[in-house]
Short mmCIF file of C-alpha atoms and ligand atoms in Angstrom, two decimals:
data_model
loop_
_atom_site.label_atom_id
_atom_site.label_comp_id
_atom_site.label_asym_id
_atom_site.label_seq_id
_atom_site.Cartn_x
_atom_site.Cartn_y
_atom_site.Cartn_z
CA MET A 1 120.38 23.31 174.76
CA PRO A 2 123.86 23.48 176.35
CA ALA A 3 126.56 23.92 173.68
CA ALA A 4 128.73 20.80 175.15
CA HIS A 5 125.86 18.86 174.54
CA ALA A 6 124.88 19.78 170.87
CA GLY A 7 128.28 19.62 169.83
CA ARG A 8 129.08 15.81 171.06
CA ASP A 9 125.15 14.99 170.33
CA PRO A 10 125.20 11.21 171.99
CA GLY A 11 121.98 9.99 169.89
CA PRO A 12 119.36 7.58 170.98
CA GLY A 13 120.63 4.68 173.23
CA THR A 14 121.74 1.40 171.31
CA ARG A 15 119.57 -1.07 173.15
CA ASP A 16 117.72 -2.20 170.42
CA ALA A 17 119.80 -4.31 166.95
CA GLN A 18 116.32 -4.32 164.97
CA ASN A 19 116.65 -0.62 164.92
CA GLN A 20 119.50 -0.42 163.64
CA ASP A 21 118.48 0.97 160.70
CA TRP A 22 116.96 4.87 161.82
CA ARG A 23 119.69 4.87 164.63
CA ARG A 24 122.22 4.27 161.46
CA LEU A 25 120.61 7.35 159.42
CA TRP A 26 120.80 9.33 162.58
CA ARG A 27 124.51 8.60 163.49
CA GLU A 28 125.17 9.44 159.77
CA ALA A 29 123.73 13.14 159.87
CA VAL A 30 125.63 16.06 158.44
CA THR A 31 127.44 18.04 161.20
CA ASP A 32 129.77 19.68 159.03
CA PRO A 33 128.47 22.82 157.50
CA ARG A 34 130.90 22.81 154.65
CA GLU A 35 129.77 19.36 153.41
CA LEU A 36 126.24 20.75 153.88
CA LEU A 37 127.20 23.25 151.46
CA ALA A 38 129.05 21.02 149.44
CA LEU A 39 125.78 18.41 149.63
CA VAL A 40 123.67 21.29 147.87
CA GLY A 41 126.18 22.43 145.50
CA LEU A 42 126.75 26.05 147.68
CA GLN A 43 130.41 25.21 147.95
CA ASP A 44 131.71 28.31 146.78
CA LEU A 45 129.73 30.47 148.69
CA ALA A 46 131.19 28.87 152.36
CA GLU A 47 133.55 31.97 153.17
CA ASN A 48 130.41 34.08 152.49
CA ILE A 49 127.69 32.61 154.90
CA LEU A 50 129.31 30.70 157.53
CA PRO A 51 129.61 32.35 160.50
CA ARG A 52 133.60 33.14 161.68
CA LEU A 53 132.57 32.24 165.14
CA ASP A 54 131.50 29.12 166.89
CA THR A 55 127.70 29.78 167.51
CA GLY A 56 127.28 27.37 170.47
CA PHE A 57 124.71 25.12 168.41
CA ALA A 58 125.91 22.59 165.91
CA LEU A 59 124.89 21.83 162.68
CA ARG A 60 122.82 18.75 162.69
CA VAL A 61 120.65 17.45 160.13
CA PRO A 62 119.80 14.32 158.68
CA ARG A 63 121.18 13.14 154.86
CA SER A 64 117.41 12.43 153.74
CA PHE A 65 116.07 16.16 154.96
CA VAL A 66 119.22 17.24 153.11
CA ALA A 67 117.95 15.91 149.74
CA ARG A 68 114.97 17.58 149.90
CA MET A 69 116.71 21.22 149.72
CA ARG A 70 116.78 22.42 145.82
CA ALA A 71 120.64 22.74 144.96
CA GLY A 72 122.11 25.74 144.18
CA ASP A 73 119.67 27.95 146.60
CA ALA A 74 120.99 29.50 149.18
CA ARG A 75 117.91 30.79 150.10
CA ASP A 76 116.00 27.13 150.52
CA PRO A 77 113.98 27.07 152.72
CA LEU A 78 114.69 24.03 154.75
CA LEU A 79 118.78 24.85 154.33
CA LEU A 80 118.11 28.15 156.28
CA GLN A 81 116.32 26.31 159.26
CA VAL A 82 119.38 24.22 159.90
CA LEU A 83 122.79 26.42 158.65
CA PRO A 84 124.22 28.05 161.13
CA GLN A 85 124.03 32.46 160.30
CA ALA A 86 126.42 34.83 161.16
CA ALA A 87 123.33 36.59 162.37
CA GLU A 88 123.11 34.22 165.64
CA LEU A 89 125.88 35.96 167.17
CA GLU A 90 124.28 39.57 167.37
CA ALA A 91 122.73 40.38 170.86
CA VAL A 92 119.21 41.35 170.25
CA PRO A 93 117.31 43.27 173.07
CA GLY A 94 114.23 40.88 173.99
CA PHE A 95 116.10 37.82 172.70
CA GLY A 96 117.03 36.00 176.16
CA LEU A 97 118.04 32.54 177.61
CA ASP A 98 114.50 31.22 179.22
CA ALA A 99 112.19 33.04 176.63
CA VAL A 100 109.01 30.86 177.83
CA GLY A 101 109.60 30.39 181.27
CA ASP A 102 109.99 27.14 181.16
CA LEU A 103 113.02 27.29 184.08
CA GLU A 104 110.23 28.27 186.52
CA ALA A 105 107.35 25.75 185.26
CA ARG A 106 109.17 22.68 186.00
CA THR A 107 107.61 20.33 189.25
CA ALA A 108 108.98 16.93 188.97
CA ARG A 109 111.99 16.34 187.26
CA GLY A 110 111.50 16.72 182.97
CA VAL A 111 107.73 17.64 183.83
CA LEU A 112 106.64 20.74 183.05
CA HIS A 113 103.28 21.63 184.27
CA LYS A 114 101.76 24.89 183.51
CA TYR A 115 98.45 24.14 182.01
CA HIS A 116 95.73 22.64 183.31
CA GLY A 117 95.22 19.26 183.05
CA ARG A 118 98.16 18.56 180.66
CA ALA A 119 101.35 17.91 182.38
CA LEU A 120 104.43 17.84 179.31
CA LEU A 121 107.35 15.32 180.01
CA VAL A 122 110.93 16.82 178.87
CA ALA A 123 111.28 13.09 177.71
CA THR A 124 114.85 13.60 176.12
CA GLY A 125 117.32 16.73 175.53
CA SER A 126 118.33 15.17 171.50
CA CYS A 127 117.09 15.61 168.17
CA ALA A 128 117.76 14.49 165.32
CA VAL A 129 118.26 17.63 163.86
CA ASN A 130 119.15 21.16 165.26
CA CYS A 131 116.91 23.78 164.24
CA ARG A 132 118.53 27.20 164.42
CA TYR A 133 115.91 28.83 165.84
CA CYS A 134 114.81 26.51 168.57
CA PHE A 135 114.89 27.32 172.22
CA ARG A 136 116.32 24.11 172.91
CA ARG A 137 119.86 26.07 172.04
CA HIS A 138 119.91 27.19 175.01
CA PHE A 139 117.85 24.98 177.61
CA PRO A 140 119.57 23.29 180.07
CA TYR A 141 118.49 19.68 180.02
CA GLY A 142 121.58 18.22 181.36
CA GLU A 143 119.52 16.35 184.22
CA GLU A 144 116.41 17.40 183.54
CA THR A 145 114.88 14.89 181.32
CA ALA A 146 112.21 12.67 182.31
CA ALA A 147 113.82 9.50 180.98
CA ALA A 148 116.77 9.28 183.05
CA ASN A 149 116.36 6.98 186.06
CA ARG A 150 113.87 4.93 184.17
CA TRP A 151 111.16 7.79 184.33
CA HIS A 152 110.65 7.33 188.32
CA GLU A 153 109.96 11.31 189.48
CA ALA A 154 107.85 12.06 186.21
CA ILE A 155 105.76 8.62 186.51
CA GLU A 156 105.61 9.40 190.63
CA HIS A 157 103.88 13.17 189.81
CA LEU A 158 101.56 11.70 187.09
CA ARG A 159 100.35 9.08 189.24
CA ALA A 160 99.80 11.52 192.03
CA ASP A 161 98.32 14.32 190.51
CA THR A 162 94.58 13.30 189.35
CA SER A 163 94.33 16.86 187.72
CA ILE A 164 95.98 15.40 184.57
CA GLU A 165 94.12 14.11 182.30
CA GLU A 166 96.73 14.24 179.41
CA VAL A 167 100.64 13.48 178.81
CA ILE A 168 102.30 15.36 176.45
CA LEU A 169 105.64 13.49 175.32
CA SER A 170 107.63 16.32 174.15
CA GLY A 171 111.78 17.46 174.09
CA GLY A 172 114.00 17.87 172.79
CA ASP A 173 112.20 15.21 170.75
CA PRO A 174 110.43 12.31 172.62
CA LEU A 175 111.28 9.57 169.55
CA SER A 176 115.13 10.16 169.95
CA LEU A 177 114.22 7.46 172.63
CA SER A 178 114.07 4.02 171.81
CA THR A 179 110.81 3.07 171.38
CA ALA A 180 111.72 0.28 174.58
CA LYS A 181 112.18 3.03 176.48
CA LEU A 182 109.15 4.55 175.12
CA ALA A 183 107.06 1.39 176.40
CA GLU A 184 108.90 1.59 179.63
CA LEU A 185 106.72 4.95 180.68
CA THR A 186 103.48 3.97 179.10
CA ARG A 187 103.39 0.55 180.70
CA ALA A 188 103.95 2.12 184.20
CA LEU A 189 101.16 4.29 183.52
CA ALA A 190 98.76 1.40 182.15
CA ASP A 191 96.52 1.25 184.97
CA VAL A 192 96.71 5.44 186.02
CA ALA A 193 92.97 5.92 185.72
CA HIS A 194 92.75 9.67 185.35
CA ILE A 195 94.99 9.79 182.14
CA ARG A 196 92.80 10.00 179.33
CA ARG A 197 94.86 10.68 176.74
CA LEU A 198 98.78 10.55 175.18
CA ARG A 199 100.20 13.01 173.18
CA ILE A 200 103.87 13.60 171.32
CA HIS A 201 105.32 16.27 170.08
CA THR A 202 108.08 15.20 167.56
CA ARG A 203 109.50 16.37 164.07
CA LEU A 204 111.29 13.20 163.69
CA PRO A 205 108.60 11.80 161.41
CA ILE A 206 109.36 14.81 159.17
CA VAL A 207 113.01 14.79 159.31
CA LEU A 208 113.95 11.02 159.73
CA PRO A 209 110.63 9.00 158.41
CA GLU A 210 112.52 5.68 158.86
CA ARG A 211 111.94 6.37 162.96
CA ILE A 212 108.32 5.11 161.91
CA ASP A 213 109.01 1.38 161.54
CA ALA A 214 107.09 -1.57 162.77
CA GLU A 215 108.43 -1.69 166.41
CA PHE A 216 106.97 2.04 167.04
CA THR A 217 103.83 1.52 165.39
CA ALA A 218 103.04 -2.12 167.09
CA TRP A 219 103.44 0.18 170.36
CA LEU A 220 101.56 2.60 169.27
CA ARG A 221 98.69 0.49 168.39
CA GLY A 222 99.03 -1.41 171.76
CA LEU A 223 98.59 1.90 173.53
CA ARG A 224 95.14 2.23 175.87
CA TRP A 225 94.51 5.67 175.11
CA PRO A 226 93.48 7.98 172.12
CA VAL A 227 97.12 9.30 170.71
CA ALA A 228 97.42 12.75 169.27
CA ILE A 229 100.87 13.15 167.43
CA VAL A 230 101.28 16.37 166.85
CA LEU A 231 104.39 16.82 163.84
CA HIS A 232 106.67 19.56 163.32
CA ALA A 233 107.24 20.70 159.66
CA ASN A 234 107.62 24.59 158.80
CA HIS A 235 107.11 24.40 154.57
CA ALA A 236 105.35 21.89 152.82
CA ASN A 237 109.07 21.02 150.54
CA GLU A 238 109.81 19.10 153.93
CA LEU A 239 106.48 16.80 153.06
CA ASP A 240 107.95 14.72 150.53
CA ALA A 241 106.93 10.96 149.70
CA SER A 242 108.72 9.04 152.69
CA VAL A 243 107.12 11.60 155.12
CA ALA A 244 103.73 11.22 153.64
CA ALA A 245 104.28 7.23 153.76
CA ALA A 246 105.34 8.05 157.71
CA CYS A 247 102.18 9.61 157.65
CA ALA A 248 100.08 7.07 156.28
CA LEU A 249 101.92 4.24 158.74
CA LEU A 250 100.81 6.46 161.81
CA ARG A 251 97.23 7.03 161.35
CA GLU A 252 97.02 3.76 160.58
CA ALA A 253 98.36 2.91 163.80
CA GLY A 254 95.53 4.62 165.20
CA ALA A 255 96.79 7.98 165.77
CA THR A 256 95.32 11.93 165.38
CA LEU A 257 98.09 14.03 163.12
CA LEU A 258 98.43 17.85 163.86
CA ASN A 259 101.13 20.06 162.96
CA GLN A 260 102.65 22.88 164.45
CA SER A 261 104.88 25.43 162.59
CA VAL A 262 107.17 28.44 163.61
CA LEU A 263 106.32 31.40 161.80
CA LEU A 264 110.09 32.07 160.00
CA ARG A 265 111.35 35.44 158.23
CA ALA A 266 112.35 34.42 154.35
CA ILE A 267 111.38 30.53 155.19
CA ASN A 268 107.37 30.44 155.67
CA ASP A 269 106.29 33.99 155.52
CA SER A 270 104.31 34.41 152.90
CA ALA A 271 100.62 33.43 152.39
CA ASP A 272 101.46 31.30 149.53
CA ALA A 273 104.07 29.12 151.14
CA LEU A 274 102.04 28.73 154.35
CA ALA A 275 98.85 27.90 152.09
CA ALA A 276 100.91 25.22 150.58
CA LEU A 277 102.12 24.23 154.06
CA SER A 278 98.49 23.58 155.08
CA LYS A 279 97.48 21.78 151.58
CA ARG A 280 100.39 19.49 151.50
CA LEU A 281 99.73 18.67 155.52
CA PHE A 282 95.89 17.54 154.32
CA ASP A 283 96.98 15.57 151.87
CA CYS A 284 99.37 13.68 154.29
CA GLY A 285 96.13 13.32 156.47
CA VAL A 286 97.50 16.20 159.05
CA LEU A 287 95.79 19.16 159.93
CA PRO A 288 97.19 22.17 161.20
CA TYR A 289 97.35 23.32 164.25
CA TYR A 290 99.26 25.80 165.71
CA LEU A 291 101.30 28.25 163.79
CA HIS A 292 103.79 29.62 166.44
CA GLN A 293 105.48 33.16 166.66
CA LEU A 294 108.62 32.93 167.47
CA ASP A 295 110.11 32.27 171.11
CA ARG A 296 112.41 35.16 171.82
CA VAL A 297 115.54 33.38 172.21
CA ALA A 298 119.06 34.84 171.59
CA GLY A 299 120.39 33.75 168.09
CA ALA A 300 117.12 33.41 166.51
CA ALA A 301 116.26 37.25 166.23
CA HIS A 302 117.13 37.36 162.33
CA PHE A 303 113.51 35.11 161.93
CA ALA A 304 111.33 36.99 163.64
CA VAL A 305 108.10 38.38 162.02
CA ASP A 306 106.54 41.29 163.72
CA ASP A 307 103.16 40.92 164.81
CA ASP A 308 101.33 42.87 162.49
CA ALA A 309 102.68 41.12 159.19
CA ALA A 310 102.18 37.30 161.37
CA CYS A 311 98.25 38.61 162.01
CA ALA A 312 97.85 39.76 158.14
CA LEU A 313 99.48 36.59 157.19
CA VAL A 314 96.63 34.21 158.75
CA ASP A 315 93.80 36.99 157.67
CA THR A 316 95.49 36.16 154.00
CA LEU A 317 95.02 32.42 154.92
CA ARG A 318 91.22 32.84 156.21
CA VAL A 319 90.41 34.18 152.80
CA ARG A 320 92.16 31.53 150.84
CA LEU A 321 92.14 27.99 152.62
CA PRO A 322 88.90 26.15 154.37
CA GLY A 323 89.13 27.22 157.90
CA TYR A 324 90.25 23.99 159.24
CA LEU A 325 93.37 24.26 157.06
CA VAL A 326 93.82 27.48 158.88
CA PRO A 327 96.53 27.18 162.16
CA ARG A 328 95.81 28.77 165.12
CA LEU A 329 98.28 31.86 164.97
CA VAL A 330 100.16 31.85 168.73
CA ARG A 331 102.62 32.97 171.43
CA GLU A 332 103.62 31.35 173.94
CA ILE A 333 103.90 33.51 176.98
CA ALA A 334 105.09 32.83 180.65
CA HIS A 335 102.60 32.62 183.18
CA GLU A 336 100.00 32.45 180.88
CA ALA A 337 97.43 29.84 181.64
CA HIS A 338 97.49 28.62 177.97
CA LYS A 339 99.02 29.30 174.37
CA VAL A 340 97.87 33.17 173.68
CA PRO A 341 95.85 33.95 170.43
CA LEU A 342 97.72 37.11 168.37
C1 PLP B 1 102.45 23.61 174.20
C2 PLP B 1 102.48 23.15 176.14
C3 PLP B 1 101.32 22.93 175.88
C4 PLP B 1 100.21 22.28 175.26
O1 PLP B 1 99.22 23.22 175.05
P1 PLP B 1 97.85 22.76 174.28
O2 PLP B 1 97.49 24.70 173.89
O3 PLP B 1 97.08 22.01 174.60
O4 PLP B 1 98.93 22.36 172.53
C5 PLP B 1 101.52 22.00 177.50
N1 PLP B 1 102.36 22.26 178.23
C6 PLP B 1 103.19 22.83 178.41
C7 PLP B 1 104.52 23.66 179.22
C8 PLP B 1 103.52 23.74 176.93
O5 PLP B 1 104.48 24.52 176.20
S1 SF4 B 2 113.70 19.10 166.76
FE1 SF4 B 2 111.97 20.59 167.78
S2 SF4 B 2 113.02 20.50 169.48
FE2 SF4 B 2 114.63 19.67 168.12
S3 SF4 B 2 115.90 21.37 167.68
FE3 SF4 B 2 114.24 21.55 166.06
S4 SF4 B 2 112.61 22.73 166.85
FE4 SF4 B 2 114.09 22.05 168.56
#
């Protein structure tokens, strides 16, 4: 994500008056690190904690997510996912700008067609939250979003390639777009016989569950394909009652719910944290899908967990949990035909 974009996040469009609510909550997100620290009772630590130089990737976090952080705890696992840290400024060998080869995999504007049968649309560059470990901090989305230009190039590509069975909406966060904008795409694809499934990768039901409003669930219910929604939560504390309610709405609208997490040092790199996350996800009607080894992007090296430790954690989960609550530990490697299990 280019710094300029991250700094003046345009947020979603303003077309639907009826969606004022989640849009207002989006706009009211915390963007000032000092304010964030004050909200969690850590204002006295600001001088010690905050980086002295601009990290090039703005803080952004919805207030309801902040409310789930433990007050007075500088190691809170939700806080550490969003607070800029001095460690981001250290250059670490092996942590670069295009960690997963996305720049090469691009076919049409905003379409990444890397894996057989599945085309991923970089629907938008916007997110309601800026996660410090995310590759998005460097991805030059600018012109490259599929929703630009009324989805024209993406739609052309998806219609023309009959090997595509599954369309994956990703980003940024595709639910940053208005429901009307999403409907524009699904209307244009409704008569394409080779498309059999729709998948949506989103963190919005976790960080801003109000996004799952009546207009959105009506759209979801009306789709002609089975839909998988892959949520993105990294810690059980993210899944409060408001998130559970959003998950229930998505399930009532017919979606299959999965979750992907990123393994993050000092945030969820313990068997206790990962087991609690899996159990809490299941309480919310969500199955764990992937546990990702971090994409090796500059500025995120301090979150990395080494492969041996990661494998040992998942071995412990296999002992402690039913098989269906153990996520697949994977890494994204450029030029591989699938995500690579560790
Ligand atoms: C992760 C990813 C997919 C989906 O992979 P699954 O293993 O099916 O979840 C598809 N396309 C791209 C470019 C991806 O990065
Ligand atoms: S919501 Fe997802 S895409 Fe957006 S910053 Fe967080 S991890 Fe990255």
